[in-house]
Amino acid sequence: MANTKADHWSSEKYQNAAGFVPQLTTKVLEYLSPQPGKRILDIGCGDGQLTTSIASRVTETGQVLGLDASPSFIATAQKSNTLSQLNIELQDCTKLDQHELTNGDWDKAFSNAAMHWILRAPETRTSFFGDVYRALKPGGRFVFEMGGKGNCAELHTAFTAALTTVGDLSLEAAREASPWFFPSVDWMRKALDDVGFDVLVCESEYRPTKSTESRADGSGGLDGWV
Ligand SMILES: C[S@@+](CC[C@H](N)C(=O)[O-])C[C@H]1O[C@@H](n2cnc3c(N)ncnc32)[C@H](O)[C@@H]1O
């Protein structure tokens, strides 16, 4: 897939600023429960650390496909991949319907810390869940973790204030500039329900995380994280 968007992600900076992200996954991986022989999609797989651990659990009899829109992350993930059951592809996941994966042939779909980016545009919020649903076999499972309502509320407030006062943007334009969508549990439950998912668990967890040290190269700290 051709990708013409600027790539703001860098594997090294991600490790410095947000290395905690793939580590806080015990619960979501428990829900996913990757078993030998299963076919699993990882939506927004980043540099592939988690994808690799999922792929090793499905063993050579299974298959894992990691998709991400960042050429930098995809290059890192492909370079470090040594597993025959793991494939990594560059793909904008707001457009999953353009990929042959919406063929109902996957046992499970997974996403960690990526959907608050993927669902940023309102039009994606209606198409995305249907695409994932169509990618799954009947009875398939979708397990994900993402930022929820109120996430980084202080940061959002500070950005909005800076953009309206210093940047001279309207309040609406400042809110629009946010790179993330943090939905409520009720919103998510309905979005899943609307396309036919039977929602077993949808919950919000308070998970404070400490910012790392800022570094001169722009990695780490709040700069690197945002
Ligand atoms: C915080 S990282 C999480 C990466 C990985 N899942 C992990 O747990 O380490 C967010 C990821 O979402 C990806 N992403 C954002 N928008 C995307 C889109 N439209 N399509 C595919 N991936 C996207 C980014 O490229 C980035 O790799």
Tab-separated table of C-alpha atoms in Angstrom, residues 99-182:
chain	number	residue	atom	x	y	z
A	99	HIS	CA	-7.094	-5.156	2.257
A	100	GLU	CA	-8.110	-8.729	1.467
A	101	LEU	CA	-8.087	-9.439	5.201
A	102	THR	CA	-11.777	-8.544	5.549
A	103	ASN	CA	-12.514	-12.042	4.269
A	104	GLY	CA	-13.777	-13.647	7.464
A	105	ASP	CA	-10.768	-15.891	7.803
A	106	TRP	CA	-9.205	-14.692	11.076
A	107	ASP	CA	-9.755	-16.302	14.492
A	108	LYS	CA	-8.912	-13.190	16.484
A	109	ALA	CA	-8.142	-9.512	16.015
A	110	PHE	CA	-5.987	-7.601	18.490
A	111	SER	CA	-4.979	-3.998	19.002
A	112	ASN	CA	-2.893	-2.396	21.746
A	113	ALA	CA	-2.648	1.382	22.250
A	114	ALA	CA	-3.378	2.176	18.593
A	115	MET	CA	-7.134	2.668	18.171
A	116	HIS	CA	-7.212	6.123	19.794
A	117	TRP	CA	-5.143	7.158	16.729
A	118	ILE	CA	-6.954	5.027	14.159
A	119	LEU	CA	-10.414	6.258	15.236
A	120	ARG	CA	-9.475	9.945	15.240
A	121	ALA	CA	-11.515	10.855	12.135
A	122	PRO	CA	-15.283	10.626	12.773
A	123	GLU	CA	-15.912	8.733	9.503
A	124	THR	CA	-13.499	5.978	10.590
A	125	ARG	CA	-15.532	5.463	13.746
A	126	THR	CA	-18.391	4.037	11.714
A	127	SER	CA	-16.407	1.936	9.199
A	128	PHE	CA	-13.600	0.464	11.330
A	129	PHE	CA	-15.602	-1.885	13.571
A	130	GLY	CA	-17.544	-3.319	10.627
A	131	ASP	CA	-14.271	-4.025	8.819
A	132	VAL	CA	-12.844	-5.859	11.846
A	133	TYR	CA	-16.092	-7.800	12.254
A	134	ARG	CA	-15.959	-8.909	8.590
A	135	ALA	CA	-12.304	-9.959	8.965
A	136	LEU	CA	-13.226	-12.462	11.693
A	137	LYS	CA	-14.552	-16.001	11.372
A	138	PRO	CA	-17.997	-16.556	12.882
A	139	GLY	CA	-17.438	-16.682	16.645
A	140	GLY	CA	-14.088	-14.854	16.244
A	141	ARG	CA	-12.829	-12.578	18.997
A	142	PHE	CA	-11.704	-8.927	18.971
A	143	VAL	CA	-9.527	-7.930	21.943
A	144	PHE	CA	-8.140	-4.417	22.276
A	145	GLU	CA	-6.819	-1.779	24.637
A	146	MET	CA	-6.809	1.973	23.926
A	147	GLY	CA	-7.003	5.329	25.675
A	148	GLY	CA	-10.486	5.999	27.059
A	149	LYS	CA	-12.549	9.019	28.059
A	150	GLY	CA	-10.622	11.348	30.363
A	151	ASN	CA	-7.236	9.982	29.318
A	152	CYS	CA	-4.544	12.698	29.599
A	153	ALA	CA	-7.289	15.179	30.485
A	154	GLU	CA	-4.794	17.652	31.943
A	155	LEU	CA	-2.687	17.531	28.784
A	156	HIS	CA	-5.710	18.003	26.560
A	157	THR	CA	-6.811	20.999	28.598
A	158	ALA	CA	-3.322	22.553	28.479
A	159	PHE	CA	-3.025	22.045	24.687
A	160	THR	CA	-6.469	23.471	24.081
A	161	ALA	CA	-5.683	26.509	26.243
A	162	ALA	CA	-2.351	27.085	24.445
A	163	LEU	CA	-3.914	26.737	20.985
A	164	THR	CA	-6.756	29.137	21.762
A	165	THR	CA	-4.701	31.760	23.595
A	166	VAL	CA	-1.235	31.677	21.965
A	167	GLY	CA	-2.253	29.980	18.702
A	168	ASP	CA	-5.401	32.078	18.266
A	169	LEU	CA	-7.512	29.078	17.214
A	170	SER	CA	-11.224	28.829	17.959
A	171	LEU	CA	-12.130	26.412	20.741
A	172	GLU	CA	-13.654	24.062	18.172
A	173	ALA	CA	-10.542	24.145	15.934
A	174	ALA	CA	-8.297	23.585	18.969
A	175	ARG	CA	-10.323	20.516	19.986
A	176	GLU	CA	-10.237	19.266	16.373
A	177	ALA	CA	-6.426	19.482	16.430
A	178	SER	CA	-6.227	16.697	19.009
A	179	PRO	CA	-4.495	13.646	17.527
A	180	TRP	CA	-6.573	11.236	19.610
A	181	PHE	CA	-10.099	9.955	20.142
A	182	PHE	CA	-10.772	8.798	23.694
